[in-house]
């Protein structure tokens, strides 16, 4: 079984809808991250969490919110989706700041 | 804040070597390298830490110049499987910034 899973893998939605992307991990890591990747570009940090009670905004947090329900679960919400949020979203985990990040398979989100 | 990588793209024949550079405007305390195949998740290659410690892939080498705020990834005797986009990344404060990416294509 995969160490980091994301659901759904693909989602098409309409402008103004609320969307939740979910991430689960079995690595036992405290640190979890949400990234966004636009076509042909690098990854940008949306939110990160160092433990259940510690959640922080990343570079591009506007329009997004997160919830850390447990050590193993970190969800990303788009309260009112807009077309320029169409992108590939990755969840990742790590044991520490200088440790490798393990990525989920990604969620491809299309907002019409 | 985003590290800048060069070149943006490179095409190699199998067996050739390549160097990918990563440069930051901020002080570097560690540099991560990842490879991403099209449509897939990034995969860890290696981490370089201040003081020279390295963790990661035993067939890929890299350098880390703290004073110049630069890192380079060395791919030798390239194989078809090396194709993909390479990203450097670095923690700055509590955040993490990935570089602009380098697309590498290895052809037979």
PDB file of N, CA, C and O in Angstrom, chain A residues 6 8 14-16 25-26 32 36 44-45 52 55 59-60 62-63 72 79 83-85 87 90 94 97 108:
ATOM      1  N   UNK A   6      -3.934  10.182  -1.767  1.00  0.00           N
ATOM      2  CA  UNK A   6      -4.754  11.378  -1.974  1.00  0.00           C
ATOM      3  C   UNK A   6      -6.063  10.977  -2.635  1.00  0.00           C
ATOM      4  O   UNK A   6      -6.085  10.129  -3.533  1.00  0.00           O
ATOM      5  N   UNK A   8      -9.858  12.936  -4.098  1.00  0.00           N
ATOM      6  CA  UNK A   8      -9.888  12.080  -5.271  1.00  0.00           C
ATOM      7  C   UNK A   8      -8.622  12.226  -6.103  1.00  0.00           C
ATOM      8  O   UNK A   8      -7.804  13.098  -5.823  1.00  0.00           O
ATOM      9  N   UNK A  14     -17.333  23.075 -10.838  1.00  0.00           N
ATOM     10  CA  UNK A  14     -17.733  24.349 -11.433  1.00  0.00           C
ATOM     11  C   UNK A  14     -17.345  25.517 -10.528  1.00  0.00           C
ATOM     12  O   UNK A  14     -17.206  25.363  -9.310  1.00  0.00           O
ATOM     13  N   UNK A  15     -17.207  26.647 -11.135  1.00  0.00           N
ATOM     14  CA  UNK A  15     -16.888  27.876 -10.397  1.00  0.00           C
ATOM     15  C   UNK A  15     -17.892  28.086  -9.267  1.00  0.00           C
ATOM     16  O   UNK A  15     -19.100  27.932  -9.461  1.00  0.00           O
ATOM     17  N   UNK A  16     -17.358  28.401  -8.075  1.00  0.00           N
ATOM     18  CA  UNK A  16     -18.196  28.692  -6.929  1.00  0.00           C
ATOM     19  C   UNK A  16     -18.464  27.507  -6.013  1.00  0.00           C
ATOM     20  O   UNK A  16     -18.947  27.682  -4.892  1.00  0.00           O
ATOM     21  N   UNK A  25      -1.538   9.573   5.380  1.00  0.00           N
ATOM     22  CA  UNK A  25      -0.193   8.997   5.339  1.00  0.00           C
ATOM     23  C   UNK A  25      -0.002   7.961   6.434  1.00  0.00           C
ATOM     24  O   UNK A  25      -0.578   8.077   7.513  1.00  0.00           O
ATOM     25  N   UNK A  26       0.807   6.962   6.100  1.00  0.00           N
ATOM     26  CA  UNK A  26       1.116   5.902   7.063  1.00  0.00           C
ATOM     27  C   UNK A  26       2.593   5.936   7.446  1.00  0.00           C
ATOM     28  O   UNK A  26       3.119   4.971   7.990  1.00  0.00           O
ATOM     29  N   UNK A  32       3.320  17.716   7.409  1.00  0.00           N
ATOM     30  CA  UNK A  32       2.559  17.492   6.169  1.00  0.00           C
ATOM     31  C   UNK A  32       2.439  18.809   5.423  1.00  0.00           C
ATOM     32  O   UNK A  32       2.420  19.885   6.020  1.00  0.00           O
ATOM     33  N   UNK A  36       0.784  23.124  -4.875  1.00  0.00           N
ATOM     34  CA  UNK A  36       0.066  23.269  -6.131  1.00  0.00           C
ATOM     35  C   UNK A  36       1.103  23.331  -7.253  1.00  0.00           C
ATOM     36  O   UNK A  36       2.150  23.976  -7.118  1.00  0.00           O
ATOM     37  N   UNK A  44       4.396  25.025  -5.692  1.00  0.00           N
ATOM     38  CA  UNK A  44       4.287  26.146  -4.761  1.00  0.00           C
ATOM     39  C   UNK A  44       3.569  25.678  -3.504  1.00  0.00           C
ATOM     40  O   UNK A  44       2.552  24.988  -3.583  1.00  0.00           O
ATOM     41  N   UNK A  45       4.090  26.094  -2.358  1.00  0.00           N
ATOM     42  CA  UNK A  45       3.553  25.657  -1.073  1.00  0.00           C
ATOM     43  C   UNK A  45       2.292  26.427  -0.730  1.00  0.00           C
ATOM     44  O   UNK A  45       2.293  27.667  -0.720  1.00  0.00           O
ATOM     45  N   UNK A  52      -0.598  18.371  14.730  1.00  0.00           N
ATOM     46  CA  UNK A  52      -2.047  18.552  14.650  1.00  0.00           C
ATOM     47  C   UNK A  52      -2.474  19.970  15.040  1.00  0.00           C
ATOM     48  O   UNK A  52      -3.419  20.524  14.487  1.00  0.00           O
ATOM     49  N   UNK A  55      -0.594  24.786  12.236  1.00  0.00           N
ATOM     50  CA  UNK A  55      -0.892  24.928  10.814  1.00  0.00           C
ATOM     51  C   UNK A  55      -0.442  26.311  10.371  1.00  0.00           C
ATOM     52  O   UNK A  55      -0.688  27.306  11.066  1.00  0.00           O
ATOM     53  N   UNK A  59       3.208  30.011   0.632  1.00  0.00           N
ATOM     54  CA  UNK A  59       3.366  31.086  -0.334  1.00  0.00           C
ATOM     55  C   UNK A  59       2.060  31.578  -0.949  1.00  0.00           C
ATOM     56  O   UNK A  59       1.868  32.758  -1.218  1.00  0.00           O
ATOM     57  N   UNK A  60       1.130  30.642  -1.205  1.00  0.00           N
ATOM     58  CA  UNK A  60      -0.049  30.963  -2.010  1.00  0.00           C
ATOM     59  C   UNK A  60      -1.320  30.474  -1.323  1.00  0.00           C
ATOM     60  O   UNK A  60      -2.130  29.783  -1.912  1.00  0.00           O
ATOM     61  N   UNK A  62      -4.030  32.132  -0.259  1.00  0.00           N
ATOM     62  CA  UNK A  62      -5.314  32.816  -0.516  1.00  0.00           C
ATOM     63  C   UNK A  62      -6.248  31.938  -1.328  1.00  0.00           C
ATOM     64  O   UNK A  62      -5.876  31.393  -2.358  1.00  0.00           O
ATOM     65  N   UNK A  63      -7.496  31.814  -0.833  1.00  0.00           N
ATOM     66  CA  UNK A  63      -8.495  31.012  -1.537  1.00  0.00           C
ATOM     67  C   UNK A  63      -8.534  29.564  -1.085  1.00  0.00           C
ATOM     68  O   UNK A  63      -9.359  28.791  -1.562  1.00  0.00           O
ATOM     69  N   UNK A  72      -2.219  11.665  10.831  1.00  0.00           N
ATOM     70  CA  UNK A  72      -2.140  11.024   9.528  1.00  0.00           C
ATOM     71  C   UNK A  72      -2.981  11.692   8.454  1.00  0.00           C
ATOM     72  O   UNK A  72      -2.903  11.303   7.286  1.00  0.00           O
ATOM     73  N   UNK A  79     -12.886  26.941  -0.770  1.00  0.00           N
ATOM     74  CA  UNK A  79     -14.213  27.346  -0.300  1.00  0.00           C
ATOM     75  C   UNK A  79     -15.143  27.704  -1.451  1.00  0.00           C
ATOM     76  O   UNK A  79     -16.318  27.386  -1.438  1.00  0.00           O
ATOM     77  N   UNK A  83     -11.673  29.264 -11.737  1.00  0.00           N
ATOM     78  CA  UNK A  83     -10.923  28.593 -12.812  1.00  0.00           C
ATOM     79  C   UNK A  83      -9.396  28.645 -12.665  1.00  0.00           C
ATOM     80  O   UNK A  83      -8.724  27.680 -13.040  1.00  0.00           O
ATOM     81  N   UNK A  84      -8.855  29.718 -12.102  1.00  0.00           N
ATOM     82  CA  UNK A  84      -7.389  29.741 -12.017  1.00  0.00           C
ATOM     83  C   UNK A  84      -6.834  28.885 -10.885  1.00  0.00           C
ATOM     84  O   UNK A  84      -5.623  28.856 -10.648  1.00  0.00           O
ATOM     85  N   UNK A  85      -7.723  28.141 -10.207  1.00  0.00           N
ATOM     86  CA  UNK A  85      -7.277  27.128  -9.261  1.00  0.00           C
ATOM     87  C   UNK A  85      -7.168  25.753  -9.920  1.00  0.00           C
ATOM     88  O   UNK A  85      -6.863  24.758  -9.254  1.00  0.00           O
ATOM     89  N   UNK A  87      -5.337  23.012 -11.426  1.00  0.00           N
ATOM     90  CA  UNK A  87      -3.929  22.667 -11.249  1.00  0.00           C
ATOM     91  C   UNK A  87      -3.829  21.229 -10.763  1.00  0.00           C
ATOM     92  O   UNK A  87      -4.829  20.553 -10.524  1.00  0.00           O
ATOM     93  N   UNK A  90      -0.514  18.358  -4.855  1.00  0.00           N
ATOM     94  CA  UNK A  90       0.223  17.292  -4.195  1.00  0.00           C
ATOM     95  C   UNK A  90       0.243  17.503  -2.696  1.00  0.00           C
ATOM     96  O   UNK A  90       0.446  18.616  -2.208  1.00  0.00           O
ATOM     97  N   UNK A  94       7.014  14.725   5.714  1.00  0.00           N
ATOM     98  CA  UNK A  94       8.432  14.553   6.032  1.00  0.00           C
ATOM     99  C   UNK A  94       8.585  14.402   7.533  1.00  0.00           C
ATOM    100  O   UNK A  94       7.727  14.825   8.312  1.00  0.00           O
ATOM    101  N   UNK A  97      12.560  19.104   8.850  1.00  0.00           N
ATOM    102  CA  UNK A  97      12.827  20.109   7.826  1.00  0.00           C
ATOM    103  C   UNK A  97      13.959  19.754   6.889  1.00  0.00           C
ATOM    104  O   UNK A  97      13.980  20.198   5.748  1.00  0.00           O
ATOM    105  N   UNK A 108      -5.653  15.861  -9.733  1.00  0.00           N
ATOM    106  CA  UNK A 108      -5.798  16.807 -10.845  1.00  0.00           C
ATOM    107  C   UNK A 108      -7.166  17.449 -10.742  1.00  0.00           C
ATOM    108  O   UNK A 108      -8.181  16.785 -10.869  1.00  0.00           O
TER     109      UNK A 108
END
